[in-house]
Amino acid sequence: MVLIAENIHIISKTTKEAILQKNDKYILNIVNNVLSNGIDVFDLNVGPAKGALEGSISYLTRLISEKFDVNFSFDTSNFGEMKSGFGALKQSQTSSCFINSICADENKKKAGFDIAVENNANIIALAFNPESGIAKTSDERLELAFSIFEDAMSNDINQDKLYFDPLVLPVSAAQNQANVVLETIRMLKEAMPESHIIIGLSNVSNGSPKELRPLLNKVFLALCMGAGLDSAILDGLDLETIRIYNMILNKNPISAVDKLYFSLYNFMNTFSDFNEIQADDNDLNQVNILRAAKILLNKEIYSHSFCLNIQNGGN
């Protein structure tokens, strides 16, 4: 089970500029802050790493690994750039790192497997085929995952090295797909129990108002963990979401809000009746958590105003 911090990525204009300008202080400050929250795996998202960004993976890997004892998820569509990241590490470090990612495309799959075998690395495998786009059903996603799984086995890649990503879409744009992902997680866990399941957690709240995003992320995390999720790429500075993950993992809910999150986990884990989940109507946080769950389970229609007087993402 692993949490991977998403905080070093070129989607952030400030972070992208820091990478381009080789602003060591800015990058190391992010790493230090995330490490203090208990996460020691960093997703280095540099996109295709072309032009001015070429060489950014090896720069980041060397910079961070010289100062901190951490692991990496090399998140790029440029497999040459990815290889340079592994080349910047000691051989003893490569087996704890991740290739992010491969998909059902034959050429990309082969390139990713070659790097994985050479470095004994973990693989994040997307249930995705670029020719047909993102699958709309759980059966289609499972079929794509199986095609990757079978090829991995033929390359003598250990099942424990595979992390399947069913691909989360924003609930604000494709509401029914959150429930499809939950179904896919269940199916993947049953079909390939020795492999892992991972999601990019913040994807579910993309496009939602900033104040709603932490709530949606936390509720979806609880539901996904109940379905069989064991890993996630998330905001390594979001202490409350990290706390919820650890609370569910260790099964030690304390507060009433904790117990509600754990009830959502239990609902998915035991196939129980959602209507049996109780929330205190006088506690706005609990009311909002339950509403978010209904949205993600496609029981109510999403709107940007589904929460009342929300503060701090429904903490």
CSV table of C-alpha atoms in Angstrom, one decimal:
chain,number,residue,atom,x,y,z
A,1,MET,CA,0.0,0.0,0.0
A,2,VAL,CA,1.5,3.3,-1.0
A,3,LEU,CA,0.6,7.0,-1.2
A,4,ILE,CA,2.3,9.0,-4.0
A,5,ALA,CA,2.5,12.8,-3.8
A,6,GLU,CA,1.4,14.6,-6.9
A,7,ASN,CA,2.9,18.0,-5.9
A,8,ILE,CA,5.8,18.2,-8.4
A,9,HIS,CA,4.0,18.7,-11.7
A,10,ILE,CA,4.0,21.0,-14.7
A,11,ILE,CA,0.3,21.6,-14.5
A,12,SER,CA,1.2,24.2,-11.9
A,13,LYS,CA,2.7,27.2,-13.7
A,14,THR,CA,4.8,28.1,-10.6
A,15,THR,CA,6.2,24.6,-10.4
A,16,LYS,CA,6.8,24.3,-14.1
A,17,GLU,CA,8.7,27.6,-14.0
A,18,ALA,CA,10.8,26.3,-11.0
A,19,ILE,CA,11.7,23.2,-13.0
A,20,LEU,CA,12.6,25.2,-16.1
A,21,GLN,CA,14.7,27.6,-14.0
A,22,LYS,CA,16.2,24.8,-11.9
A,23,ASN,CA,15.0,26.5,-8.7
A,24,ASP,CA,16.4,24.0,-6.3
A,25,LYS,CA,15.1,25.7,-3.2
A,26,TYR,CA,11.5,25.8,-4.4
A,27,ILE,CA,11.5,22.1,-5.3
A,28,LEU,CA,13.3,20.9,-2.2
A,29,ASN,CA,10.9,22.9,0.0
A,30,ILE,CA,8.0,21.0,-1.5
A,31,VAL,CA,9.7,17.7,-0.9
A,32,ASN,CA,10.5,18.5,2.7
A,33,ASN,CA,6.9,19.6,3.4
A,34,VAL,CA,5.5,16.4,1.9
A,35,LEU,CA,7.9,14.2,3.7
A,36,SER,CA,6.9,15.8,7.0
A,37,ASN,CA,3.4,14.5,6.2
A,38,GLY,CA,4.6,10.9,6.0
A,39,ILE,CA,4.7,10.4,2.2
A,40,ASP,CA,8.0,9.5,0.6
A,41,VAL,CA,7.1,8.7,-3.0
A,42,PHE,CA,7.0,11.6,-5.4
A,43,ASP,CA,5.3,11.7,-8.8
A,44,LEU,CA,7.5,13.7,-11.2
A,45,ASN,CA,4.9,14.8,-13.8
A,46,VAL,CA,6.8,16.5,-16.7
A,47,GLY,CA,4.4,15.6,-19.5
A,48,PRO,CA,6.1,14.7,-22.8
A,49,ALA,CA,9.3,16.4,-21.5
A,50,LYS,CA,10.1,18.0,-24.9
A,51,GLY,CA,11.9,21.2,-25.7
A,52,ALA,CA,12.9,23.2,-22.7
A,53,LEU,CA,11.6,20.5,-20.4
A,54,GLU,CA,14.0,17.8,-21.8
A,55,GLY,CA,16.2,16.5,-19.1
A,56,SER,CA,13.9,17.6,-16.3
A,57,ILE,CA,13.3,14.1,-15.0
A,58,SER,CA,17.1,13.4,-14.5
A,59,TYR,CA,17.5,16.9,-13.0
A,60,LEU,CA,14.7,16.4,-10.4
A,61,THR,CA,15.7,12.9,-9.6
A,62,ARG,CA,19.4,13.8,-8.9
A,63,LEU,CA,18.4,16.9,-7.0
A,64,ILE,CA,15.9,15.3,-4.7
A,65,SER,CA,17.7,11.9,-4.1
A,66,GLU,CA,20.9,13.7,-3.1
A,67,LYS,CA,19.1,15.4,-0.3
A,68,PHE,CA,16.4,13.0,0.7
A,69,ASP,CA,15.8,9.2,1.0
A,70,VAL,CA,12.7,9.0,-1.2
A,71,ASN,CA,11.2,7.0,-4.2
A,72,PHE,CA,9.9,8.3,-7.5
A,73,SER,CA,7.0,7.8,-9.9
A,74,PHE,CA,8.3,8.9,-13.3
A,75,ASP,CA,5.3,10.4,-14.9
A,76,THR,CA,6.0,11.1,-18.5
A,77,SER,CA,4.9,9.9,-22.0
A,78,ASN,CA,8.6,10.2,-23.0
A,79,PHE,CA,10.2,6.8,-22.4
A,80,GLY,CA,13.6,8.1,-23.1
A,81,GLU,CA,13.2,10.7,-20.4
A,82,MET,CA,11.9,8.0,-18.1
A,83,LYS,CA,15.0,5.9,-18.7
A,84,SER,CA,17.2,8.9,-17.7
A,85,GLY,CA,15.3,9.1,-14.4
A,86,PHE,CA,16.3,5.5,-13.6
A,87,GLY,CA,19.8,6.2,-14.8
A,88,ALA,CA,20.1,9.0,-12.2
A,89,LEU,CA,19.5,6.5,-9.4
A,90,LYS,CA,21.6,3.9,-7.7
A,91,GLN,CA,20.7,0.4,-8.8
A,92,SER,CA,19.5,-0.5,-5.3
A,93,GLN,CA,16.9,2.3,-5.6
A,94,THR,CA,15.2,1.4,-8.9
A,95,SER,CA,13.0,-1.5,-7.7
A,96,SER,CA,11.0,0.9,-5.4
A,97,CYS,CA,10.2,3.3,-8.2
A,98,PHE,CA,7.2,3.5,-10.5
A,99,ILE,CA,6.8,3.8,-14.3
A,100,ASN,CA,3.8,6.1,-14.7
A,101,SER,CA,2.4,4.9,-17.0
A,102,ILE,CA,1.7,2.3,-19.6
A,103,CYS,CA,-1.6,1.6,-21.4
A,104,ALA,CA,-3.0,-1.0,-23.9
A,105,ASP,CA,-1.1,0.6,-26.8
A,106,GLU,CA,1.3,-2.1,-28.0
A,107,ASN,CA,4.3,0.2,-28.6
A,108,LYS,CA,4.0,2.0,-25.3
A,109,LYS,CA,3.4,-1.2,-23.5
A,110,LYS,CA,6.5,-2.8,-24.9
A,111,ALA,CA,8.6,0.4,-24.1
A,112,GLY,CA,7.3,0.5,-20.6
A,113,PHE,CA,7.8,-3.2,-19.9
A,114,ASP,CA,11.4,-3.1,-21.2
A,115,ILE,CA,12.2,-0.3,-18.7
A,116,ALA,CA,10.4,-2.1,-15.9
A,117,VAL,CA,12.2,-5.4,-16.5
A,118,GLU,CA,15.6,-3.7,-16.7
A,119,ASN,CA,15.0,-1.9,-13.4
A,120,ASN,CA,12.7,-4.3,-11.6
A,121,ALA,CA,10.4,-1.3,-11.3
A,122,ASN,CA,6.7,-1.0,-10.4
A,123,ILE,CA,4.3,-0.3,-13.2
A,124,ILE,CA,1.2,2.0,-13.1
A,125,ALA,CA,-1.0,0.5,-15.8
A,126,LEU,CA,-3.9,2.5,-17.2
A,127,ALA,CA,-7.1,0.8,-18.3
A,128,PHE,CA,-6.9,2.8,-21.5
A,129,ASN,CA,-6.4,2.3,-25.2
A,130,PRO,CA,-5.6,5.6,-27.0
A,131,GLU,CA,-7.3,4.3,-30.2
A,132,SER,CA,-10.7,3.9,-28.6
A,133,GLY,CA,-10.4,6.4,-25.8
A,134,ILE,CA,-11.4,6.0,-22.1
A,135,ALA,CA,-13.7,3.0,-21.7
A,136,LYS,CA,-17.2,3.8,-20.5
A,137,THR,CA,-18.0,0.5,-18.6
A,138,SER,CA,-16.3,-1.5,-15.9
A,139,ASP,CA,-16.2,-4.6,-18.2
A,140,GLU,CA,-14.3,-2.7,-20.9
A,141,ARG,CA,-11.9,-1.3,-18.4
A,142,LEU,CA,-11.3,-4.8,-17.0
A,143,GLU,CA,-10.7,-6.2,-20.5
A,144,LEU,CA,-8.0,-3.6,-21.1
A,145,ALA,CA,-6.4,-4.3,-17.7
A,146,PHE,CA,-6.4,-8.0,-18.5
A,147,SER,CA,-4.6,-7.4,-21.8
A,148,ILE,CA,-1.8,-5.5,-19.9
A,149,PHE,CA,-1.8,-8.2,-17.2
A,150,GLU,CA,-1.3,-11.1,-19.7
A,151,ASP,CA,1.5,-9.3,-21.5
A,152,ALA,CA,3.2,-8.5,-18.1
A,153,MET,CA,3.1,-12.2,-17.2
A,154,SER,CA,4.6,-13.1,-20.5
A,155,ASN,CA,7.5,-10.7,-19.7
A,156,ASP,CA,8.0,-12.4,-16.3
A,157,ILE,CA,6.8,-9.3,-14.4
A,158,ASN,CA,5.7,-10.1,-10.9
A,159,GLN,CA,2.0,-9.4,-10.2
A,160,ASP,CA,2.9,-7.5,-7.1
A,161,LYS,CA,4.7,-5.0,-9.4
A,162,LEU,CA,1.5,-4.1,-11.2
A,163,TYR,CA,-0.7,-1.1,-10.1
A,164,PHE,CA,-3.8,-0.8,-12.2
A,165,ASP,CA,-5.4,2.6,-12.6
A,166,PRO,CA,-9.1,2.4,-13.7
A,167,LEU,CA,-9.0,6.1,-14.7
A,168,VAL,CA,-11.1,8.5,-12.6
A,169,LEU,CA,-13.0,11.2,-14.5
A,170,PRO,CA,-14.3,14.4,-12.9
A,171,VAL,CA,-17.7,13.9,-11.2
A,172,SER,CA,-18.7,17.4,-12.4
A,173,ALA,CA,-18.4,16.3,-16.1
A,174,ALA,CA,-19.1,12.6,-16.0
A,175,GLN,CA,-21.0,11.8,-12.8
A,176,ASN,CA,-21.8,8.2,-13.6
A,177,GLN,CA,-18.2,7.3,-14.1
A,178,ALA,CA,-17.3,7.6,-10.4
A,179,ASN,CA,-19.6,4.6,-9.8
A,180,VAL,CA,-18.1,2.8,-12.8
A,181,VAL,CA,-14.6,3.2,-11.3
A,182,LEU,CA,-15.8,1.8,-8.0
A,183,GLU,CA,-17.2,-1.2,-9.8
A,184,THR,CA,-14.0,-1.6,-11.8
A,185,ILE,CA,-11.9,-1.5,-8.6
A,186,ARG,CA,-14.0,-4.4,-7.2
A,187,MET,CA,-13.6,-6.4,-10.4
A,188,LEU,CA,-9.8,-5.8,-10.6
A,189,LYS,CA,-9.3,-6.8,-7.0
A,190,GLU,CA,-11.3,-10.0,-7.5
A,191,ALA,CA,-9.6,-10.9,-10.8
A,192,MET,CA,-6.0,-10.0,-9.9
A,193,PRO,CA,-5.8,-10.1,-6.1
A,194,GLU,CA,-2.0,-10.1,-6.0
A,195,SER,CA,-1.8,-6.9,-8.0
A,196,HIS,CA,-2.5,-3.4,-6.7
A,197,ILE,CA,-5.1,-0.8,-7.6
A,198,ILE,CA,-4.2,2.9,-7.7
A,199,ILE,CA,-6.1,6.1,-8.7
A,200,GLY,CA,-5.2,9.7,-9.3
A,201,LEU,CA,-7.5,10.9,-6.5
A,202,SER,CA,-7.8,14.6,-7.3
A,203,ASN,CA,-9.1,13.8,-10.8
A,204,VAL,CA,-12.6,13.1,-9.3
A,205,SER,CA,-12.9,16.7,-8.2
A,206,ASN,CA,-11.4,18.5,-11.2
A,207,GLY,CA,-13.7,21.2,-12.4
A,208,SER,CA,-15.5,21.5,-9.1
A,209,PRO,CA,-15.2,24.6,-7.0
A,210,LYS,CA,-12.1,24.8,-4.9
A,211,GLU,CA,-13.9,24.6,-1.6
A,212,LEU,CA,-15.6,21.4,-2.6
A,213,ARG,CA,-12.6,19.5,-3.9
A,214,PRO,CA,-11.2,18.2,-0.5
A,215,LEU,CA,-14.6,16.9,0.5
A,216,LEU,CA,-15.1,15.0,-2.8
A,217,ASN,CA,-11.6,13.6,-2.7
A,218,LYS,CA,-12.0,12.3,0.9
A,219,VAL,CA,-15.4,10.7,0.4
A,220,PHE,CA,-14.3,9.1,-2.9
A,221,LEU,CA,-11.1,7.8,-1.2
A,222,ALA,CA,-13.2,6.1,1.5
A,223,LEU,CA,-15.5,4.5,-1.0
A,224,CYS,CA,-12.6,3.4,-3.2
A,225,MET,CA,-10.8,1.9,-0.3
A,226,GLY,CA,-13.9,-0.1,0.6
A,227,ALA,CA,-14.1,-1.4,-2.9
A,228,GLY,CA,-10.5,-2.6,-2.8
A,229,LEU,CA,-8.2,0.4,-3.5
A,230,ASP,CA,-4.9,0.2,-1.8
A,231,SER,CA,-2.9,3.0,-3.3
A,232,ALA,CA,-3.4,6.6,-4.5
A,233,ILE,CA,-1.7,9.6,-6.1
A,234,LEU,CA,-2.8,12.6,-4.1
A,235,ASP,CA,-1.9,16.0,-2.7
A,236,GLY,CA,0.9,15.3,-0.3
A,237,LEU,CA,0.1,18.6,1.5
A,238,ASP,CA,-3.5,17.6,2.2
A,239,LEU,CA,-3.1,16.5,5.8
A,240,GLU,CA,-6.8,15.7,6.3
A,241,THR,CA,-7.1,13.4,3.3
A,242,ILE,CA,-3.9,11.6,4.4
A,243,ARG,CA,-5.3,11.3,7.9
A,244,ILE,CA,-8.6,9.8,6.5
A,245,TYR,CA,-6.5,7.3,4.5
A,246,ASN,CA,-4.5,6.2,7.6
A,247,MET,CA,-7.6,6.1,9.8
A,248,ILE,CA,-9.4,3.7,7.4
A,249,LEU,CA,-6.2,1.7,6.8
A,250,ASN,CA,-5.7,1.2,10.6
A,251,LYS,CA,-9.4,0.9,11.3
A,252,ASN,CA,-9.3,3.4,14.2
A,253,PRO,CA,-12.1,6.0,13.8
A,254,ILE,CA,-12.4,8.3,16.7
A,255,SER,CA,-14.6,11.3,16.0
A,256,ALA,CA,-18.2,11.2,14.7
A,257,VAL,CA,-16.9,12.4,11.3
A,258,ASP,CA,-14.3,9.6,11.2
A,259,LYS,CA,-17.0,7.1,12.0
A,260,LEU,CA,-19.1,8.3,9.0
A,261,TYR,CA,-16.1,8.0,6.6
A,262,PHE,CA,-15.5,4.5,8.0
A,263,SER,CA,-19.2,3.7,7.5
A,264,LEU,CA,-18.8,4.6,3.8
A,265,TYR,CA,-15.7,2.4,3.6
A,266,ASN,CA,-17.7,-0.4,5.4
A,267,PHE,CA,-20.7,0.0,3.1
A,268,MET,CA,-18.5,-0.7,0.0
A,269,ASN,CA,-16.4,-3.4,1.8
A,270,THR,CA,-19.3,-5.5,3.0
A,271,PHE,CA,-21.9,-4.8,0.3
A,272,SER,CA,-24.2,-3.4,2.9
A,273,ASP,CA,-27.2,-1.1,2.5
A,274,PHE,CA,-26.3,2.5,1.9
A,275,ASN,CA,-29.6,3.6,3.6
A,276,GLU,CA,-28.4,2.2,6.9
A,277,ILE,CA,-25.6,4.8,7.1
A,278,GLN,CA,-26.5,7.3,9.7
A,279,ALA,CA,-25.4,11.0,9.8
A,280,ASP,CA,-26.2,13.6,12.4
A,281,ASP,CA,-28.5,16.1,10.7
A,282,ASN,CA,-27.4,18.8,13.1
A,283,ASP,CA,-23.7,18.3,12.1
A,284,LEU,CA,-23.3,20.1,8.7
A,285,ASN,CA,-20.0,18.3,8.1
A,286,GLN,CA,-21.7,14.9,8.3
A,287,VAL,CA,-24.6,16.1,6.1
A,288,ASN,CA,-22.2,17.3,3.4
A,289,ILE,CA,-20.2,14.0,3.6
A,290,LEU,CA,-23.3,12.0,3.0
A,291,ARG,CA,-24.4,14.3,0.2
A,292,ALA,CA,-21.1,13.9,-1.5
A,293,ALA,CA,-21.3,10.1,-1.2
A,294,LYS,CA,-24.8,10.2,-2.9
A,295,ILE,CA,-23.3,12.3,-5.7
A,296,LEU,CA,-20.4,9.9,-6.2
A,297,LEU,CA,-22.6,6.9,-6.1
A,298,ASN,CA,-24.9,8.5,-8.7
A,299,LYS,CA,-27.8,8.6,-6.3
A,300,GLU,CA,-28.3,12.4,-6.6
A,301,ILE,CA,-27.5,14.8,-9.4
A,302,TYR,CA,-24.3,16.7,-9.0
A,303,SER,CA,-24.3,20.5,-8.9
A,304,HIS,CA,-21.6,23.0,-7.7
A,305,SER,CA,-24.0,24.0,-4.9
A,306,PHE,CA,-24.7,20.5,-3.5
A,307,CYS,CA,-23.1,21.4,-0.1
A,308,LEU,CA,-24.4,23.9,2.3
A,309,ASN,CA,-22.2,26.5,4.0
A,310,ILE,CA,-19.1,24.4,3.4
A,311,GLN,CA,-15.9,25.4,5.1
A,312,ASN,CA,-12.5,23.9,4.7
A,313,GLY,CA,-13.7,21.3,2.3
A,314,GLY,CA,-16.1,19.7,4.8
A,315,ASN,CA,-13.4,18.7,7.3
